[in-house]
mmCIF file of C-alpha atoms and ligand atoms in Angstrom:
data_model
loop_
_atom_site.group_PDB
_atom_site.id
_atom_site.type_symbol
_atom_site.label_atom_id
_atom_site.label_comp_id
_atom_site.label_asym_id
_atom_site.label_seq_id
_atom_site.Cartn_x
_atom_site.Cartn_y
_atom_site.Cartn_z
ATOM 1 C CA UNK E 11 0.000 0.000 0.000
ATOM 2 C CA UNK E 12 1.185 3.752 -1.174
ATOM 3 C CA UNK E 13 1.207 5.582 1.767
ATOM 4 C CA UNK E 14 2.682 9.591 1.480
ATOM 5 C CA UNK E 15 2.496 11.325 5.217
ATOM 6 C CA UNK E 16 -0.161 13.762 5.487
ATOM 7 C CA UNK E 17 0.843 17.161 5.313
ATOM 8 C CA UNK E 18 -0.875 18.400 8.783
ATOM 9 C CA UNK E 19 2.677 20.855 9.637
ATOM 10 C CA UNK E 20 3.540 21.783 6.358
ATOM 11 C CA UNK E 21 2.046 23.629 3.308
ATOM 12 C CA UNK E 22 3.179 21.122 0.657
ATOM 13 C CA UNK E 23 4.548 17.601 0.469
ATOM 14 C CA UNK E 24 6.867 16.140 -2.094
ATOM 15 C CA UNK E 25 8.473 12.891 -1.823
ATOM 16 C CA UNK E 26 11.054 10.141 -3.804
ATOM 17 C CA UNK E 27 9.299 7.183 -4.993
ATOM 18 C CA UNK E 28 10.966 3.783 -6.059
ATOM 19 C CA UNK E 29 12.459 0.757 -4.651
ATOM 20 C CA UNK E 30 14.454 0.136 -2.637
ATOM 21 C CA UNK E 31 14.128 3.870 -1.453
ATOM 22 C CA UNK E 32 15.387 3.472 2.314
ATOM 23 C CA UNK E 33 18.868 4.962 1.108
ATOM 24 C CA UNK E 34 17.737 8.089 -1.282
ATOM 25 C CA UNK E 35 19.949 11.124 -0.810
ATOM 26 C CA UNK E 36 17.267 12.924 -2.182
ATOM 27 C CA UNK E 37 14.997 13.883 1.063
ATOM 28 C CA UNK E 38 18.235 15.416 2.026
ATOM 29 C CA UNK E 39 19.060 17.626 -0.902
ATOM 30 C CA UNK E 40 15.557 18.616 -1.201
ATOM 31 C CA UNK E 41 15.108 19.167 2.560
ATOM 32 C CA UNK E 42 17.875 21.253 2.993
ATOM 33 C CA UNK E 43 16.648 23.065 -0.310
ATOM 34 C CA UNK E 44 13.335 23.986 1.105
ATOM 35 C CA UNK E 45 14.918 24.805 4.643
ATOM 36 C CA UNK E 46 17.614 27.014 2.718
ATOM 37 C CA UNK E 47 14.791 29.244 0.659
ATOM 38 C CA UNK E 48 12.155 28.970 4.345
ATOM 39 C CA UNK E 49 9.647 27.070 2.287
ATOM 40 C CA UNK E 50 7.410 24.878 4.384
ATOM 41 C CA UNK E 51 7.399 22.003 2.558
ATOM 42 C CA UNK E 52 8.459 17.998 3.326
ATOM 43 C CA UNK E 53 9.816 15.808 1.396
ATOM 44 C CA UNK E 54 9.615 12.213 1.856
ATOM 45 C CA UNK E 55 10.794 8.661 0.776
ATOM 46 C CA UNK E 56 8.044 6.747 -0.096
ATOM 47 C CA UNK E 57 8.333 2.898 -1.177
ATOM 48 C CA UNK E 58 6.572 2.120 -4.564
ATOM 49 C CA UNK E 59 6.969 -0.960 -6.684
ATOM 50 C CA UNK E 60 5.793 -1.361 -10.583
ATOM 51 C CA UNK E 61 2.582 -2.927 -9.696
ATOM 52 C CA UNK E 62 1.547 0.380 -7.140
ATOM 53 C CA UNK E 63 2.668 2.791 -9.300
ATOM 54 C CA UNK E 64 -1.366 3.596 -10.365
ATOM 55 C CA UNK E 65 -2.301 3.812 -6.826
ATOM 56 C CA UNK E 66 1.074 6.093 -6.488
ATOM 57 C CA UNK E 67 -0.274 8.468 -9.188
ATOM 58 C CA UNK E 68 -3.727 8.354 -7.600
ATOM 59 C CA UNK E 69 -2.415 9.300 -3.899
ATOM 60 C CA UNK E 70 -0.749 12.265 -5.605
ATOM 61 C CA UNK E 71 -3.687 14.297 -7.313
ATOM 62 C CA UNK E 72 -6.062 13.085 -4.867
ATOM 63 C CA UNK E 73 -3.529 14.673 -1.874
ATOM 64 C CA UNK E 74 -2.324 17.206 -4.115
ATOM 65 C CA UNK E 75 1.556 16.340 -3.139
ATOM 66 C CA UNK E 76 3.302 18.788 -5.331
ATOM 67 C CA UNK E 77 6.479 17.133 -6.653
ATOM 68 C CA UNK E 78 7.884 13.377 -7.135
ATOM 69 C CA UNK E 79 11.256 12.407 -7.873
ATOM 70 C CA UNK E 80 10.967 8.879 -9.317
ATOM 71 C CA UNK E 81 13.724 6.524 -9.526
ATOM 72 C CA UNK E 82 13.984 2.834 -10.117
ATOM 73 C CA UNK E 83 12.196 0.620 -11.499
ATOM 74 C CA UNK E 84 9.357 3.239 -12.103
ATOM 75 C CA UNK E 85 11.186 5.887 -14.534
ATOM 76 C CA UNK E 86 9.431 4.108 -17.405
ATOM 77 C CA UNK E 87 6.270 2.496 -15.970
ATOM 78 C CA UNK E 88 4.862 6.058 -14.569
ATOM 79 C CA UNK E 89 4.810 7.526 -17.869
ATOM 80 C CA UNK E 90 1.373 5.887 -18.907
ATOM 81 C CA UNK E 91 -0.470 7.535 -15.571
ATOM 82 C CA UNK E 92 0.713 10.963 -16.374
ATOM 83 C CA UNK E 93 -1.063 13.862 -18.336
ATOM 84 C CA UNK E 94 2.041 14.994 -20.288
ATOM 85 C CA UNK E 95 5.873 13.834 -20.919
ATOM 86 C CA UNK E 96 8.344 17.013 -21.222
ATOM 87 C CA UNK E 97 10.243 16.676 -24.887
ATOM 88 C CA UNK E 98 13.245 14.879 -23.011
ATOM 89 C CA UNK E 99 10.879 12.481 -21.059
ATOM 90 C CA UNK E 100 9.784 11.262 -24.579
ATOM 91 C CA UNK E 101 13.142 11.310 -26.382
ATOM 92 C CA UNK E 102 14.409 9.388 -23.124
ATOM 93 C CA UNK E 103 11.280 7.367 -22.893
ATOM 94 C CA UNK E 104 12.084 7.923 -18.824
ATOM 95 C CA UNK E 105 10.894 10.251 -16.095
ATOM 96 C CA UNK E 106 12.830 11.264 -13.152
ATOM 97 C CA UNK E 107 10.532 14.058 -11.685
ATOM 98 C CA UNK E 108 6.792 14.870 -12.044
ATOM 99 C CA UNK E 109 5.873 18.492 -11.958
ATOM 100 C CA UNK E 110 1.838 19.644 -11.878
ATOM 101 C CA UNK E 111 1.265 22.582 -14.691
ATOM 102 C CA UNK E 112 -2.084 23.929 -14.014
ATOM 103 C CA UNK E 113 -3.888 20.765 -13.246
ATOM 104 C CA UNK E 114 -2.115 18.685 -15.191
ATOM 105 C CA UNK E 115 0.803 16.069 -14.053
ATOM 106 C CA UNK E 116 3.938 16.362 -16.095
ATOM 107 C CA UNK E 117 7.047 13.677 -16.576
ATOM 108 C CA UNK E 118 10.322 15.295 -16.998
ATOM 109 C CA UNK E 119 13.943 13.856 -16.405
ATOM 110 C CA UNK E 120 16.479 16.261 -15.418
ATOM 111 C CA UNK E 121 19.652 13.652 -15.222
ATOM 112 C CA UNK E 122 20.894 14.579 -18.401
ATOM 113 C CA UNK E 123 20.749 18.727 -17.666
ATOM 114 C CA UNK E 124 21.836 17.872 -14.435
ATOM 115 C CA UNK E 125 24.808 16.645 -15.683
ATOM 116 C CA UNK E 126 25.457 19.211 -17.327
ATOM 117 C CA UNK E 127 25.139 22.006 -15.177
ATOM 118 C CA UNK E 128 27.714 20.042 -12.730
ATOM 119 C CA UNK E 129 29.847 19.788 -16.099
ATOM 120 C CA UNK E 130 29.859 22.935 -16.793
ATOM 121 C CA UNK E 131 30.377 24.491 -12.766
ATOM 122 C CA UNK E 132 33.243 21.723 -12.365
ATOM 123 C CA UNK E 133 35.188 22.756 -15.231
ATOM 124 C CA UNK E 134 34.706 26.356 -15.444
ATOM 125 C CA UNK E 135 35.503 26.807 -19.360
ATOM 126 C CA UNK E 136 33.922 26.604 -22.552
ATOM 127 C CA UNK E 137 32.630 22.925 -23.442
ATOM 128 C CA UNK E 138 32.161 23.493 -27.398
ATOM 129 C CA UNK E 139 35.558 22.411 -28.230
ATOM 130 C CA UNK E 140 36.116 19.207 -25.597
ATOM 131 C CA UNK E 141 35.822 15.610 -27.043
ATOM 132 C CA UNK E 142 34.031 13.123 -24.406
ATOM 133 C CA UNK E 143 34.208 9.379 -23.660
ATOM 134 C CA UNK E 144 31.222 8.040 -21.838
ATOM 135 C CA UNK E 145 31.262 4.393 -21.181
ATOM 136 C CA UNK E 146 28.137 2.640 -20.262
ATOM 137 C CA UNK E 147 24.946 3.110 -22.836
ATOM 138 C CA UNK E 148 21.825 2.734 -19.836
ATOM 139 C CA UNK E 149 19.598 4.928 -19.123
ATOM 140 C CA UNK E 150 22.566 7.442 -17.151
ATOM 141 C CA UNK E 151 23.941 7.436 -20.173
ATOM 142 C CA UNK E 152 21.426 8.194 -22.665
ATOM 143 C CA UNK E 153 20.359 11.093 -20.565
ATOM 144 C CA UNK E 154 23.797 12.464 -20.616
ATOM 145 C CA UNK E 155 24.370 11.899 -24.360
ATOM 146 C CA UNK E 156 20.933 13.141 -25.131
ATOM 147 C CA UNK E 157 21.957 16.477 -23.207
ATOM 148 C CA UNK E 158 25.164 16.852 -24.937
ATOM 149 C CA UNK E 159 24.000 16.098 -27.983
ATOM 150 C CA UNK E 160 22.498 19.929 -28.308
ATOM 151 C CA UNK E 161 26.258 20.776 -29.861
ATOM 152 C CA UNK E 162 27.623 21.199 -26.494
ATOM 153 C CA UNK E 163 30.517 19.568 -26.979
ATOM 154 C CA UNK E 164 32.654 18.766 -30.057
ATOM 155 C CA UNK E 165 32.405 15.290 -30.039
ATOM 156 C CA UNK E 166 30.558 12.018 -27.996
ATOM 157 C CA UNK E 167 32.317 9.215 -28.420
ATOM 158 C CA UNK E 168 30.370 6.002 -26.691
ATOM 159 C CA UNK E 169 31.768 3.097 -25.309
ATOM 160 C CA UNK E 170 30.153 0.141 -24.288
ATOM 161 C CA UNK E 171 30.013 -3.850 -23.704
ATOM 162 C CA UNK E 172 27.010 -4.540 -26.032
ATOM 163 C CA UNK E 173 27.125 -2.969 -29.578
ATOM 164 C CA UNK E 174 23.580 -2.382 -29.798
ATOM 165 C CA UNK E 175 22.949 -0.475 -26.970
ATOM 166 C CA UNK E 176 25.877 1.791 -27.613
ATOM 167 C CA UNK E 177 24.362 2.459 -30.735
ATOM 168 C CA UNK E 178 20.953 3.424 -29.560
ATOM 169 C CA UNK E 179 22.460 5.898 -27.458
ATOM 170 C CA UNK E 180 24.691 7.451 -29.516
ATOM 171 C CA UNK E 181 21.780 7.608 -31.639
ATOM 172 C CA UNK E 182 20.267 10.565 -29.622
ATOM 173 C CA UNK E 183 23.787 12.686 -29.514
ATOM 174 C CA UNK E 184 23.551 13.601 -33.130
ATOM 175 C CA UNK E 185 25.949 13.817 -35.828
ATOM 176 C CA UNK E 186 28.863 14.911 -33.152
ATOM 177 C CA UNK E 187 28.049 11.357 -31.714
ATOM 178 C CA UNK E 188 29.508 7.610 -32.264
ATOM 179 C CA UNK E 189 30.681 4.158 -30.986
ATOM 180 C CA UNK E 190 33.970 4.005 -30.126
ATOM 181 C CA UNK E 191 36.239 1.442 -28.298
ATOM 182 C CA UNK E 192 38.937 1.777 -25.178
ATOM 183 C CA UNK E 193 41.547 2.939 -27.729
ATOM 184 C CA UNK E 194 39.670 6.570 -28.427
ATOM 185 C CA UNK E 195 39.494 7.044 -24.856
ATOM 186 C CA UNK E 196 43.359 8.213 -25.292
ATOM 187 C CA UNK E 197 42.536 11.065 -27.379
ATOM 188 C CA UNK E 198 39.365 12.374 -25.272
ATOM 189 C CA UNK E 199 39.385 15.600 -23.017
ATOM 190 C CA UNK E 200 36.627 14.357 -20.846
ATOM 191 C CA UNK E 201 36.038 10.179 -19.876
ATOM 192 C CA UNK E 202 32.469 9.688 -17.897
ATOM 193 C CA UNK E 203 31.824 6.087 -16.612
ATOM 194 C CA UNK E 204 28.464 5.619 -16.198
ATOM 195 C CA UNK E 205 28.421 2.024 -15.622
ATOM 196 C CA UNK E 206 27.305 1.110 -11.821
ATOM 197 C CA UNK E 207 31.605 -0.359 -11.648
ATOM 198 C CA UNK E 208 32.739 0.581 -8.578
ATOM 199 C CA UNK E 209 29.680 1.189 -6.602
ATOM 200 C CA UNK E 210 30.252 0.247 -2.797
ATOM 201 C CA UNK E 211 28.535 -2.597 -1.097
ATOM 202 C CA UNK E 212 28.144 -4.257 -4.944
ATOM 203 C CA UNK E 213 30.508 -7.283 -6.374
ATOM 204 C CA UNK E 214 32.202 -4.408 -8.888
ATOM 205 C CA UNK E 215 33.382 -2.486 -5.922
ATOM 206 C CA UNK E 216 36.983 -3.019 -6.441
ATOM 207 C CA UNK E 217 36.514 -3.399 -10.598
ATOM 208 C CA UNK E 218 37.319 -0.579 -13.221
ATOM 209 C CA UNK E 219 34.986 0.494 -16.126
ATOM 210 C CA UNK E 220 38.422 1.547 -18.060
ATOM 211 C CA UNK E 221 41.749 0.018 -18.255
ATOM 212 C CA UNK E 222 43.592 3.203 -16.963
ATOM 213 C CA UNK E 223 46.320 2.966 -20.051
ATOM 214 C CA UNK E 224 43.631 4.383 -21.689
ATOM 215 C CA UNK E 225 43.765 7.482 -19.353
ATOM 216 C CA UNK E 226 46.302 10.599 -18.740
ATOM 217 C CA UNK E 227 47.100 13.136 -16.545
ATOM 218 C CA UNK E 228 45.591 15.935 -19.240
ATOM 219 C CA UNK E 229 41.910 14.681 -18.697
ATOM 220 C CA UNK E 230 39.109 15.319 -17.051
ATOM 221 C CA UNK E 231 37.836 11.612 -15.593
ATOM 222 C CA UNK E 232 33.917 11.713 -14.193
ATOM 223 C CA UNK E 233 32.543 8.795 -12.266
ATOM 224 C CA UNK E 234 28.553 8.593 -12.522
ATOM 225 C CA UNK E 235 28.611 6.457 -9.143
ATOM 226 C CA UNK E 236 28.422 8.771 -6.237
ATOM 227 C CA UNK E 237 29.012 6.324 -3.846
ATOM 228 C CA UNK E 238 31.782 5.521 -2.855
ATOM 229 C CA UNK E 239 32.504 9.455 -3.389
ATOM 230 C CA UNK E 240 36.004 8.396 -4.773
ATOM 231 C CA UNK E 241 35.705 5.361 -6.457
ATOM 232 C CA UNK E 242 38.619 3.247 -7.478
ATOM 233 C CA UNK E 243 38.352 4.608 -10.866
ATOM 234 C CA UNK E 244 38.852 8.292 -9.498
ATOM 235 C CA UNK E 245 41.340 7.267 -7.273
ATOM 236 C CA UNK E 246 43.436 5.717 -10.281
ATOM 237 C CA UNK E 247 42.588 8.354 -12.898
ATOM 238 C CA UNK E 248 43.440 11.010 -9.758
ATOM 239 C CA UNK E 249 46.925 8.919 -9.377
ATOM 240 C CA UNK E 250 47.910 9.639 -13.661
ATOM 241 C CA UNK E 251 47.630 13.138 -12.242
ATOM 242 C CA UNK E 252 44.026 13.841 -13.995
ATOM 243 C CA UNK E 253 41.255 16.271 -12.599
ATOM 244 C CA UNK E 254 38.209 13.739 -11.181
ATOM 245 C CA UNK E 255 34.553 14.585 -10.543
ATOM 246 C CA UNK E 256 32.212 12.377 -8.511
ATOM 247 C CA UNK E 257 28.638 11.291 -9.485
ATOM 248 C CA UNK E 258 27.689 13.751 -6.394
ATOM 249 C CA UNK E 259 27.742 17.166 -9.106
ATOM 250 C CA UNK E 260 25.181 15.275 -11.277
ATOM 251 C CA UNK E 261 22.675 13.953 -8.388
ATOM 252 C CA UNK E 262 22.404 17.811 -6.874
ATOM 253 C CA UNK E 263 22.366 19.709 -9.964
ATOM 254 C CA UNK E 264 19.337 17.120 -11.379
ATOM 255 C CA UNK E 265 17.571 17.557 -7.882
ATOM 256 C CA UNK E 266 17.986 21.389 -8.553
ATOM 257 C CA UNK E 267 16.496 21.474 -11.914
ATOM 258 C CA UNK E 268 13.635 19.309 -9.922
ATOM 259 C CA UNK E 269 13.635 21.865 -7.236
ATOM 260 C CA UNK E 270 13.048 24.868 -9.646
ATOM 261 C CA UNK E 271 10.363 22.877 -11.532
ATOM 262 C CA UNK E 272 8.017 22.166 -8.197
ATOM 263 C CA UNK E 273 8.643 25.749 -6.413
ATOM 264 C CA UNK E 274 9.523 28.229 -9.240
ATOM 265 C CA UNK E 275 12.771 29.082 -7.392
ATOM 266 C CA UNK E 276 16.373 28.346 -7.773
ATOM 267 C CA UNK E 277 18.747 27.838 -4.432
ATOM 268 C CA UNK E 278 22.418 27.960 -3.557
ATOM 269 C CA UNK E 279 24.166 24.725 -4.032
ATOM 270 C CA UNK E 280 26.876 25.216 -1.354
ATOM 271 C CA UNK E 281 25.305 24.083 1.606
ATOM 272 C CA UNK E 282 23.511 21.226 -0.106
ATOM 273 C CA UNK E 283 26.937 19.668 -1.184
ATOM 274 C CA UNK E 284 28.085 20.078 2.071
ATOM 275 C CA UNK E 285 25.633 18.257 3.918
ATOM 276 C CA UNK E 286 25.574 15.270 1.041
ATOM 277 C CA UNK E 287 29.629 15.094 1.126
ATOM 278 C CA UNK E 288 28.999 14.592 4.720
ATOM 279 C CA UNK E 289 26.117 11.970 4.107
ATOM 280 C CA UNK E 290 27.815 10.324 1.932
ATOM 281 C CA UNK E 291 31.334 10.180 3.592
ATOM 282 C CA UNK E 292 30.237 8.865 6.709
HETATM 283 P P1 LIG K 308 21.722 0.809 -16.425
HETATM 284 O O1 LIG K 308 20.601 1.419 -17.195
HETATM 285 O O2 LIG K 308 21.539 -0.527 -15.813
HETATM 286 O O3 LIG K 308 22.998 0.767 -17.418
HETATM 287 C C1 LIG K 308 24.222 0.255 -16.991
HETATM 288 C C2 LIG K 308 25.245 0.295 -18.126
HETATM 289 O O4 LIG K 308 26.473 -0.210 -17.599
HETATM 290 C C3 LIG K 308 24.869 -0.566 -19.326
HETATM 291 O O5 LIG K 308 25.282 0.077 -20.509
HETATM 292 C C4 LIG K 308 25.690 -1.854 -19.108
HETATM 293 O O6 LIG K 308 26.143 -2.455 -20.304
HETATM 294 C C5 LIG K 308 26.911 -1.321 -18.381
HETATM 295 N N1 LIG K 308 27.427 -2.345 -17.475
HETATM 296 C C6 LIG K 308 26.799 -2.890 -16.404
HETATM 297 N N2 LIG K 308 27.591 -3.809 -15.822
HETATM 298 C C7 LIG K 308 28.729 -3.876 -16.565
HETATM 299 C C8 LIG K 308 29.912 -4.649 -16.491
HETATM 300 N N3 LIG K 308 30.086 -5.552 -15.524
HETATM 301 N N4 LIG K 308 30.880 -4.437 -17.414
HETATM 302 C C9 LIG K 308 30.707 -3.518 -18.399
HETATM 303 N N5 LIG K 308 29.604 -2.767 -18.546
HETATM 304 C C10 LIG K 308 28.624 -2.933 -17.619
HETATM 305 O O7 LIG K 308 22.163 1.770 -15.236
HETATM 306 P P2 LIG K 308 22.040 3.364 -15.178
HETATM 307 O O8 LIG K 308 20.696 3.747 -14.699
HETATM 308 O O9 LIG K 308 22.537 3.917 -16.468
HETATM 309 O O10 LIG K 308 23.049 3.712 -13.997
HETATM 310 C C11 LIG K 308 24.436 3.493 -14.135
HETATM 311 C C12 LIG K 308 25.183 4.092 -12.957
HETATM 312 O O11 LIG K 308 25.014 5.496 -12.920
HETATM 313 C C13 LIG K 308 24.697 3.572 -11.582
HETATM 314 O O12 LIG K 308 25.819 3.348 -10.779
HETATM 315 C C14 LIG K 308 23.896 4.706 -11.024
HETATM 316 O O13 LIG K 308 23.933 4.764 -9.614
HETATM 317 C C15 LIG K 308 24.644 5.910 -11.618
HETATM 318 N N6 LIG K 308 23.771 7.079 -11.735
HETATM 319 C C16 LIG K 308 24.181 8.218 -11.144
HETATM 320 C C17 LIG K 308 23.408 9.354 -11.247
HETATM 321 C C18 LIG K 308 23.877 10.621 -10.569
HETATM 322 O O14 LIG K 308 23.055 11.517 -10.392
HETATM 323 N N7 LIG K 308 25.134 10.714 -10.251
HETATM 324 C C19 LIG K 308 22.194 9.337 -11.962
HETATM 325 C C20 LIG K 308 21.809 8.132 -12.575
HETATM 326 C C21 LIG K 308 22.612 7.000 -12.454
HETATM 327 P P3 LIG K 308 25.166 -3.244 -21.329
HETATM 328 O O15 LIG K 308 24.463 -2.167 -22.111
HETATM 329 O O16 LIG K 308 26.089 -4.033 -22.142
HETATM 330 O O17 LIG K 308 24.228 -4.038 -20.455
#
């Protein structure tokens, strides 16, 4: 049973759906958001599996809970309960966030724009003439390339285990995008891994997404996986002397583009990275 917490303290109530949700980050990036700008809303984890996700929908116009982040396995199911799909939510086939416009619900996914905003604030120069690597072709990935992909950057080149896949999402980069293999990662300016490698608690803790050989101290190397907050990957790439970037950019920038879509207002990032580097170190 769906069950959001009734909203008898504060004006509004938004709230992370998925499963498992016990570990979200995001009720504390969006709580300290809303605490930051004095707005009195909550925001909550709520457990949802595929087969509640119409009662979830149902529980949210009938309460009138004002945003949803949504996160696995419901980024695709959702999309059939909702009144509208932004353009990337259709191109991406995936939502991440549900916004209400008038009376209507809307799907978005902010990953990809996320990803770029932390891009962009992390490297501090213009992007138009960079080349970048991402390995991994999921649904990360495609949201990344499909991002890029509005001539941000000079070239995508994407690297993956299964042909296909790495196909389909280079597909939605657009003529600055293509496979590649490990041997163009050499000649890239930027390397993303946005395979779950190195996550912590997982069998591929300790395993790399790259051979480093393929890496040098004149790149920038990004790891998708925010937790560990320095993965082996970053750690190695960090040790050829390169400039690293955890997942953590991504995940606060794509819960500030969700932030800004439920409220109308932007907030500072500072203090939210500091109390998620804290979260997450621990
Ligand atoms: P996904 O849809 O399952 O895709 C995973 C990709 O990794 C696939 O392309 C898969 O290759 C590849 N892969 C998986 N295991 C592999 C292995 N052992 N060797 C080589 N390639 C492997 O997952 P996702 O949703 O894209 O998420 C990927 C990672 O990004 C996760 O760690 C997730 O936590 C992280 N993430 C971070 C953020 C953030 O805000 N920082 C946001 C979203 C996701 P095949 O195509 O061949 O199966």
């Amino acid at each position: 049973m769906v069950e959001f917490p009734e909203s008898n303290r504060q004006e509004f109530i938004a709230a992370v759906v998925g499963k498992p949700i016990t570990h979200s980050l995001s009720p504390l990036i969006h709580n300290t958001a809303f605490k930051q700008e004095n707005l009195n809303w909550g925001y909550y984890a709520v457990e949802v599996s595929v087969n509640e996700i119409s009662e979830c929908i149902n529980a949210v116009r009938e309460k009138n809970i004002r945003g949803l982040s949504v996160t696995m396995p419901l980024k695709e199911a959702v999309i059939p309960y909702l009144d509208g799909l932004t353009e990337t939510a259709i191109k991406l086939n995936a939502v991440n966030c549900v916004f209400w416009d008038g009376d209507n619900l809307i799907g978005a996914n902010t990953d990809g724009d996320g990803f770029v905003n932390a891009l962009k604030s992390q490297l501090n120069q213009p992007l138009n003439q960079k080349s970048l690597a991402i390995v991994g072709a999921g649904g990360a990935a495609r949201s990344v390339i499909n991002s890029l992909g509005k001539d941000l950057v000079k070239e995508i080149i994407v690297v993956n285990r299964s042909n296909s896949k790495a196909k389909e999402a280079a597909y939605l980069g657009g003529p600055n995008a293509r496979v590649g293999s490990y041997e163009d990662l050499a000649a890239c300016d930027i390397v993303v891994n946005s395979t779950p490698l190195g996550m912590a608690g997982t069998p591929t803790e300790s395993l790399l997404p790259v051979p480093v050989e393929f890496l040098s101290a004149s790149q920038t190397v990004i790891d998708l996986v925010y937790n560990p907050i320095e993965t082996e990957f970053l750690q190695q790439a960090k040790g050829l002397g390169a400039s690293t970037f955890s997942g953590l950019g991504m995940l606060i920038h794509q819960a500030l583009l969700q932030f800004l879509l439920w409220t109308g207002q932007n907030t500072s990032i500072e203090g939210i990275e500091n109390v998620i580097s804290d979260a997450v170190g621990r």
